[in-house]
PDB file of C-alpha atoms in Angstrom:
ATOM      1  CA  VAL Q1346      37.577 -28.761 -99.423  1.00  0.00           C
ATOM      2  CA  CYS Q1347      41.108 -28.182-100.685  1.00  0.00           C
ATOM      3  CA  GLY Q1348      42.116 -28.360-104.299  1.00  0.00           C
ATOM      4  CA  GLY Q1349      44.463 -26.979-106.923  1.00  0.00           C
ATOM      5  CA  ARG Q1350      47.472 -25.023-105.533  1.00  0.00           C
ATOM      6  CA  ARG Q1351      45.779 -24.187-102.227  1.00  0.00           C
ATOM      7  CA  SER Q1352      47.478 -25.631 -99.079  1.00  0.00           C
ATOM      8  CA  CYS Q1353      45.325 -26.689 -96.204  1.00  0.00           C
ATOM      9  CA  TRP Q1354      46.017 -27.025 -92.510  1.00  0.00           C
ATOM     10  CA  PRO Q1355      44.572 -30.072 -90.872  1.00  0.00           C
ATOM     11  CA  GLY Q1356      41.487 -29.529 -88.694  1.00  0.00           C
ATOM     12  CA  SER Q1357      41.272 -25.772 -89.461  1.00  0.00           C
ATOM     13  CA  GLY Q1358      39.941 -25.453 -93.007  1.00  0.00           C
ATOM     14  CA  GLY Q1359      43.134 -23.547 -93.750  1.00  0.00           C
ATOM     15  CA  THR Q1360      42.030 -20.315 -92.131  1.00  0.00           C
ATOM     16  CA  ARG Q1361      43.781 -20.659 -88.678  1.00  0.00           C
ATOM     17  CA  GLY Q1362      47.020 -21.730 -90.309  1.00  0.00           C
ATOM     18  CA  ARG Q1363      46.934 -18.826 -92.817  1.00  0.00           C
ATOM     19  CA  ALA Q1364      46.291 -16.348 -89.963  1.00  0.00           C
ATOM     20  CA  ALA Q1365      49.353 -17.707 -88.023  1.00  0.00           C
ATOM     21  CA  MET Q1366      51.507 -17.530 -91.127  1.00  0.00           C
ATOM     22  CA  ASP Q1367      50.341 -13.926 -91.844  1.00  0.00           C
ATOM     23  CA  LEU Q1368      51.197 -12.927 -88.244  1.00  0.00           C
ATOM     24  CA  PHE Q1369      54.742 -14.314 -88.546  1.00  0.00           C
ATOM     25  CA  GLY Q1370      55.062 -12.889 -92.032  1.00  0.00           C
ATOM     26  CA  ASP Q1371      54.218  -9.441 -90.598  1.00  0.00           C
ATOM     27  CA  LEU Q1372      56.833  -9.879 -87.838  1.00  0.00           C
ATOM     28  CA  ARG Q1373      59.472 -10.905 -90.409  1.00  0.00           C
ATOM     29  CA  ARG Q1374      58.736  -7.884 -92.669  1.00  0.00           C
ATOM     30  CA  MET Q1375      59.153  -5.375 -89.840  1.00  0.00           C
ATOM     31  CA  ASN Q1376      62.638  -3.806 -89.601  1.00  0.00           C
ATOM     32  CA  LYS Q1377      64.131  -3.171 -86.115  1.00  0.00           C
ATOM     33  CA  ARG Q1378      62.979   0.412 -86.043  1.00  0.00           C
ATOM     34  CA  GLN Q1379      59.350  -0.519 -86.750  1.00  0.00           C
ATOM     35  CA  LEU Q1380      59.481  -3.291 -84.060  1.00  0.00           C
ATOM     36  CA  TYR Q1381      60.953  -0.918 -81.431  1.00  0.00           C
ATOM     37  CA  TYR Q1382      58.239   1.594 -82.323  1.00  0.00           C
ATOM     38  CA  GLN Q1383      55.509  -0.958 -81.850  1.00  0.00           C
ATOM     39  CA  VAL Q1384      57.011  -2.188 -78.526  1.00  0.00           C
ATOM     40  CA  LEU Q1385      57.114   1.418 -77.348  1.00  0.00           C
ATOM     41  CA  ASN Q1386      53.477   1.872 -78.354  1.00  0.00           C
ATOM     42  CA  PHE Q1387      52.555  -1.176 -76.292  1.00  0.00           C
ATOM     43  CA  ALA Q1388      54.516   0.092 -73.313  1.00  0.00           C
ATOM     44  CA  MET Q1389      52.697   3.473 -73.653  1.00  0.00           C
ATOM     45  CA  ILE Q1390      49.292   1.811 -73.516  1.00  0.00           C
ATOM     46  CA  VAL Q1391      50.197  -0.192 -70.431  1.00  0.00           C
ATOM     47  CA  SER Q1392      51.694   2.752 -68.550  1.00  0.00           C
ATOM     48  CA  SER Q1393      48.707   4.948 -69.501  1.00  0.00           C
ATOM     49  CA  ALA Q1394      46.360   2.328 -68.065  1.00  0.00           C
ATOM     50  CA  LEU Q1395      48.467   2.176 -64.836  1.00  0.00           C
ATOM     51  CA  MET Q1396      48.444   6.039 -64.572  1.00  0.00           C
ATOM     52  CA  ILE Q1397      44.641   6.117 -64.984  1.00  0.00           C
ATOM     53  CA  TRP Q1398      44.302   3.536 -62.347  1.00  0.00           C
ATOM     54  CA  LYS Q1399      46.504   5.345 -59.839  1.00  0.00           C
ATOM     55  CA  GLY Q1400      44.674   8.577 -60.643  1.00  0.00           C
ATOM     56  CA  LEU Q1401      41.337   6.958 -59.807  1.00  0.00           C
ATOM     57  CA  ILE Q1402      42.876   5.751 -56.548  1.00  0.00           C
ATOM     58  CA  VAL Q1403      43.825   9.339 -55.615  1.00  0.00           C
ATOM     59  CA  VAL Q1404      40.485  10.886 -56.772  1.00  0.00           C
ATOM     60  CA  THR Q1405      38.270   8.289 -55.011  1.00  0.00           C
ATOM     61  CA  GLY Q1406      40.288   7.644 -51.858  1.00  0.00           C
ATOM     62  CA  SER Q1407      39.871   3.859 -52.454  1.00  0.00           C
ATOM     63  CA  GLU Q1408      42.679   1.398 -53.031  1.00  0.00           C
ATOM     64  CA  SER Q1409      40.308  -0.462 -55.400  1.00  0.00           C
ATOM     65  CA  PRO Q1410      38.122   2.186 -57.122  1.00  0.00           C
ATOM     66  CA  ILE Q1411      36.385  -0.417 -59.422  1.00  0.00           C
ATOM     67  CA  VAL Q1412      35.431  -3.919 -58.321  1.00  0.00           C
ATOM     68  CA  VAL Q1413      33.417  -6.789 -59.804  1.00  0.00           C
ATOM     69  CA  VAL Q1414      30.618  -8.493 -57.807  1.00  0.00           C
ATOM     70  CA  LEU Q1415      31.615 -12.212 -57.666  1.00  0.00           C
ATOM     71  CA  SER Q1416      28.652 -13.735 -55.935  1.00  0.00           C
ATOM     72  CA  GLY Q1417      24.860 -13.531 -55.764  1.00  0.00           C
ATOM     73  CA  SER Q1418      24.765 -12.604 -52.086  1.00  0.00           C
ATOM     74  CA  MET Q1419      23.653  -8.931 -52.743  1.00  0.00           C
ATOM     75  CA  GLU Q1420      20.819  -9.867 -55.174  1.00  0.00           C
ATOM     76  CA  PRO Q1421      18.544  -8.111 -56.152  1.00  0.00           C
ATOM     77  CA  ALA Q1422      20.571  -4.943 -55.529  1.00  0.00           C
ATOM     78  CA  PHE Q1423      23.646  -6.301 -57.485  1.00  0.00           C
ATOM     79  CA  HIS Q1424      24.065  -9.326 -59.504  1.00  0.00           C
ATOM     80  CA  ARG Q1425      27.200 -11.530 -60.177  1.00  0.00           C
ATOM     81  CA  GLY Q1426      29.289  -9.653 -62.815  1.00  0.00           C
ATOM     82  CA  ASP Q1427      28.125  -6.111 -61.943  1.00  0.00           C
ATOM     83  CA  LEU Q1428      30.955  -3.597 -61.999  1.00  0.00           C
ATOM     84  CA  LEU Q1429      30.909  -1.279 -58.918  1.00  0.00           C
ATOM     85  CA  PHE Q1430      32.460   2.184 -58.644  1.00  0.00           C
ATOM     86  CA  LEU Q1431      33.722   2.924 -55.173  1.00  0.00           C
ATOM     87  CA  THR Q1432      34.763   5.900 -53.039  1.00  0.00           C
ATOM     88  CA  ASN Q1433      36.356   5.805 -49.621  1.00  0.00           C
ATOM     89  CA  PHE Q1434      36.597   9.319 -48.154  1.00  0.00           C
ATOM     90  CA  HIS Q1435      37.443   8.961 -44.426  1.00  0.00           C
ATOM     91  CA  ASP Q1436      35.482  12.090 -43.371  1.00  0.00           C
ATOM     92  CA  ASP Q1437      32.209  10.558 -44.568  1.00  0.00           C
ATOM     93  CA  PRO Q1438      30.504   8.662 -41.747  1.00  0.00           C
ATOM     94  CA  ILE Q1439      29.381   5.001 -42.371  1.00  0.00           C
ATOM     95  CA  ARG Q1440      25.586   4.819 -42.173  1.00  0.00           C
ATOM     96  CA  ALA Q1441      23.204   1.818 -41.892  1.00  0.00           C
ATOM     97  CA  GLY Q1442      21.809   0.908 -45.321  1.00  0.00           C
ATOM     98  CA  GLU Q1443      25.133   1.770 -47.168  1.00  0.00           C
ATOM     99  CA  ILE Q1444      26.757  -0.790 -49.385  1.00  0.00           C
ATOM    100  CA  VAL Q1445      30.417  -1.272 -48.478  1.00  0.00           C
ATOM    101  CA  VAL Q1446      33.331  -3.350 -49.816  1.00  0.00           C
ATOM    102  CA  PHE Q1447      35.402  -4.721 -47.052  1.00  0.00           C
ATOM    103  CA  LYS Q1448      38.444  -6.956 -46.520  1.00  0.00           C
ATOM    104  CA  VAL Q1449      38.610  -9.528 -43.691  1.00  0.00           C
ATOM    105  CA  GLU Q1450      41.855 -10.828 -42.270  1.00  0.00           C
ATOM    106  CA  GLY Q1451      42.579 -14.220 -43.806  1.00  0.00           C
ATOM    107  CA  ARG Q1452      40.508 -13.624 -46.984  1.00  0.00           C
ATOM    108  CA  ASP Q1453      42.107 -12.428 -50.217  1.00  0.00           C
ATOM    109  CA  ILE Q1454      38.941 -11.284 -52.050  1.00  0.00           C
ATOM    110  CA  PRO Q1455      36.942  -8.264 -50.717  1.00  0.00           C
ATOM    111  CA  ILE Q1456      33.215  -8.742 -49.894  1.00  0.00           C
ATOM    112  CA  VAL Q1457      30.381  -6.504 -51.121  1.00  0.00           C
ATOM    113  CA  HIS Q1458      27.599  -6.309 -48.503  1.00  0.00           C
ATOM    114  CA  ARG Q1459      25.167  -3.853 -46.789  1.00  0.00           C
ATOM    115  CA  VAL Q1460      25.777  -2.195 -43.378  1.00  0.00           C
ATOM    116  CA  ILE Q1461      22.830  -3.174 -41.122  1.00  0.00           C
ATOM    117  CA  LYS Q1462      23.974  -1.837 -37.761  1.00  0.00           C
ATOM    118  CA  VAL Q1463      26.267   0.975 -36.669  1.00  0.00           C
ATOM    119  CA  HIS Q1464      27.695   1.538 -33.182  1.00  0.00           C
ATOM    120  CA  GLU Q1465      29.297   4.988 -32.678  1.00  0.00           C
ATOM    121  CA  LYS Q1466      31.158   5.614 -29.482  1.00  0.00           C
ATOM    122  CA  GLY Q1467      31.626   8.956 -27.768  1.00  0.00           C
ATOM    123  CA  ASN Q1468      35.339   9.100 -28.845  1.00  0.00           C
ATOM    124  CA  GLY Q1469      34.287   8.911 -32.563  1.00  0.00           C
ATOM    125  CA  ASN Q1470      35.168   5.245 -33.081  1.00  0.00           C
ATOM    126  CA  ILE Q1471      32.597   3.525 -35.349  1.00  0.00           C
ATOM    127  CA  LYS Q1472      31.973  -0.192 -35.478  1.00  0.00           C
ATOM    128  CA  PHE Q1473      29.430  -1.726 -37.798  1.00  0.00           C
ATOM    129  CA  LEU Q1474      27.895  -5.040 -38.888  1.00  0.00           C
ATOM    130  CA  THR Q1475      27.214  -6.167 -42.437  1.00  0.00           C
ATOM    131  CA  LYS Q1476      24.998  -8.618 -44.253  1.00  0.00           C
ATOM    132  CA  GLY Q1477      24.304  -9.665 -47.844  1.00  0.00           C
ATOM    133  CA  ASP Q1478      20.761  -8.803 -49.010  1.00  0.00           C
ATOM    134  CA  ASN Q1479      20.275 -12.310 -50.229  1.00  0.00           C
ATOM    135  CA  ASN Q1480      21.709 -13.942 -47.113  1.00  0.00           C
ATOM    136  CA  GLU Q1481      19.711 -15.213 -44.159  1.00  0.00           C
ATOM    137  CA  VAL Q1482      22.201 -14.250 -41.470  1.00  0.00           C
ATOM    138  CA  ASP Q1483      24.695 -11.427 -40.840  1.00  0.00           C
ATOM    139  CA  ASP Q1484      28.413 -11.617 -41.723  1.00  0.00           C
ATOM    140  CA  ARG Q1485      29.805 -12.495 -38.305  1.00  0.00           C
ATOM    141  CA  GLY Q1486      30.575 -15.968 -39.664  1.00  0.00           C
ATOM    142  CA  LEU Q1487      32.703 -14.366 -42.328  1.00  0.00           C
ATOM    143  CA  TYR Q1488      34.819 -12.209 -40.124  1.00  0.00           C
ATOM    144  CA  LYS Q1489      37.983 -13.488 -38.533  1.00  0.00           C
ATOM    145  CA  GLU Q1490      37.641 -15.624 -35.422  1.00  0.00           C
ATOM    146  CA  GLY Q1491      36.515 -13.564 -32.421  1.00  0.00           C
ATOM    147  CA  GLN Q1492      35.661 -10.493 -34.508  1.00  0.00           C
ATOM    148  CA  ASN Q1493      31.988  -9.381 -34.185  1.00  0.00           C
ATOM    149  CA  TRP Q1494      32.206  -5.931 -35.831  1.00  0.00           C
ATOM    150  CA  LEU Q1495      34.042  -4.220 -38.603  1.00  0.00           C
ATOM    151  CA  GLU Q1496      35.858  -0.918 -38.343  1.00  0.00           C
ATOM    152  CA  LYS Q1497      36.655   1.827 -40.839  1.00  0.00           C
ATOM    153  CA  LYS Q1498      40.096   0.353 -41.461  1.00  0.00           C
ATOM    154  CA  ASP Q1499      38.410  -2.731 -42.923  1.00  0.00           C
ATOM    155  CA  VAL Q1500      36.557  -0.800 -45.628  1.00  0.00           C
ATOM    156  CA  VAL Q1501      37.936  -0.768 -49.125  1.00  0.00           C
ATOM    157  CA  GLY Q1502      35.233   1.549 -50.429  1.00  0.00           C
ATOM    158  CA  ARG Q1503      31.572   2.326 -50.628  1.00  0.00           C
ATOM    159  CA  ALA Q1504      29.429   1.724 -53.676  1.00  0.00           C
ATOM    160  CA  ARG Q1505      28.539   4.927 -55.558  1.00  0.00           C
ATOM    161  CA  GLY Q1506      27.431   3.541 -58.848  1.00  0.00           C
ATOM    162  CA  PHE Q1507      27.484   0.383 -60.992  1.00  0.00           C
ATOM    163  CA  LEU Q1508      27.288  -1.018 -64.532  1.00  0.00           C
ATOM    164  CA  PRO Q1509      25.332  -4.180 -64.814  1.00  0.00           C
ATOM    165  CA  TYR Q1510      27.150  -7.382 -65.853  1.00  0.00           C
ATOM    166  CA  VAL Q1511      30.162  -5.586 -67.483  1.00  0.00           C
ATOM    167  CA  GLY Q1512      32.405  -7.469 -65.044  1.00  0.00           C
ATOM    168  CA  MET Q1513      31.409 -10.888 -66.469  1.00  0.00           C
ATOM    169  CA  VAL Q1514      34.581 -10.730 -68.703  1.00  0.00           C
ATOM    170  CA  THR Q1515      36.684 -10.646 -65.535  1.00  0.00           C
ATOM    171  CA  ILE Q1516      34.794 -13.609 -64.040  1.00  0.00           C
ATOM    172  CA  ILE Q1517      35.171 -15.618 -67.317  1.00  0.00           C
ATOM    173  CA  MET Q1518      38.931 -14.868 -67.338  1.00  0.00           C
ATOM    174  CA  ASN Q1519      39.305 -15.952 -63.754  1.00  0.00           C
ATOM    175  CA  ASP Q1520      37.266 -19.162 -64.295  1.00  0.00           C
ATOM    176  CA  TYR Q1521      39.103 -19.991 -67.551  1.00  0.00           C
ATOM    177  CA  PRO Q1522      42.765 -18.895 -67.375  1.00  0.00           C
ATOM    178  CA  LYS Q1523      43.564 -20.274 -70.808  1.00  0.00           C
ATOM    179  CA  PHE Q1524      40.974 -17.864 -72.316  1.00  0.00           C
ATOM    180  CA  LYS Q1525      42.599 -14.981 -70.391  1.00  0.00           C
ATOM    181  CA  TYR Q1526      46.078 -15.750 -71.753  1.00  0.00           C
ATOM    182  CA  ALA Q1527      44.809 -16.225 -75.304  1.00  0.00           C
ATOM    183  CA  LEU Q1528      42.940 -12.855 -75.102  1.00  0.00           C
ATOM    184  CA  LEU Q1529      46.029 -11.115 -73.738  1.00  0.00           C
ATOM    185  CA  ALA Q1530      48.270 -12.702 -76.435  1.00  0.00           C
ATOM    186  CA  VAL Q1531      45.806 -11.613 -79.178  1.00  0.00           C
ATOM    187  CA  MET Q1532      45.679  -8.056 -77.802  1.00  0.00           C
ATOM    188  CA  GLY Q1533      49.402  -7.836 -77.428  1.00  0.00           C
ATOM    189  CA  ALA Q1534      49.990  -9.172 -81.012  1.00  0.00           C
ATOM    190  CA  TYR Q1535      47.454  -6.663 -82.326  1.00  0.00           C
ATOM    191  CA  VAL Q1536      49.065  -3.717 -80.677  1.00  0.00           C
ATOM    192  CA  LEU Q1537      52.558  -4.801 -81.730  1.00  0.00           C
ATOM    193  CA  LEU Q1538      51.573  -5.473 -85.365  1.00  0.00           C
ATOM    194  CA  LYS Q1539      49.165  -2.622 -85.967  1.00  0.00           C
ATOM    195  CA  ARG Q1540      50.775  -0.161 -88.240  1.00  0.00           C
ATOM    196  CA  GLU Q1541      50.081   3.591 -88.472  1.00  0.00           C
ATOM    197  CA  SER Q1542      48.303   4.367 -91.623  1.00  0.00           C
TER     198      SER Q1542
END
């Protein structure tokens, strides 16, 4: 209920409108030097995150050292939304029973499944077959046409650890792009407007 000298914003009870006005007020009160400083802070946070990611790639040997499980094909070992930590050292031989993340030609999203068969030739070449723990059949139907086995070059990484359900935020942001952009806007505004005490 609005009364007296208070102004109200339709449909928001006044709070959303006041928050937006406070945000723009903070921006107007900043001088150019403060604004440049906040933009530099934001750039430092982004570049630090990129450096950490590149460092993880070097340390783990994997092009994607952290991935999110997007389906239930590996239940009960991993559930949708679990965050997996990967390594991909080429000297380590691939063994049956290992959980690998692999890319198949023609598919953008890597797949997390278990190695069920390994064929090692005399020249050191290894071919292997995968299957989801929760699937009835092996993955030959997922490979590109005419491909019956995977090779080491197809492997993005091997699971070394996981955090349950932490990746659900990523899944929600992919399923609801508006939520993702709103969250990024709020985080960007917070970093830009946060002042040193």
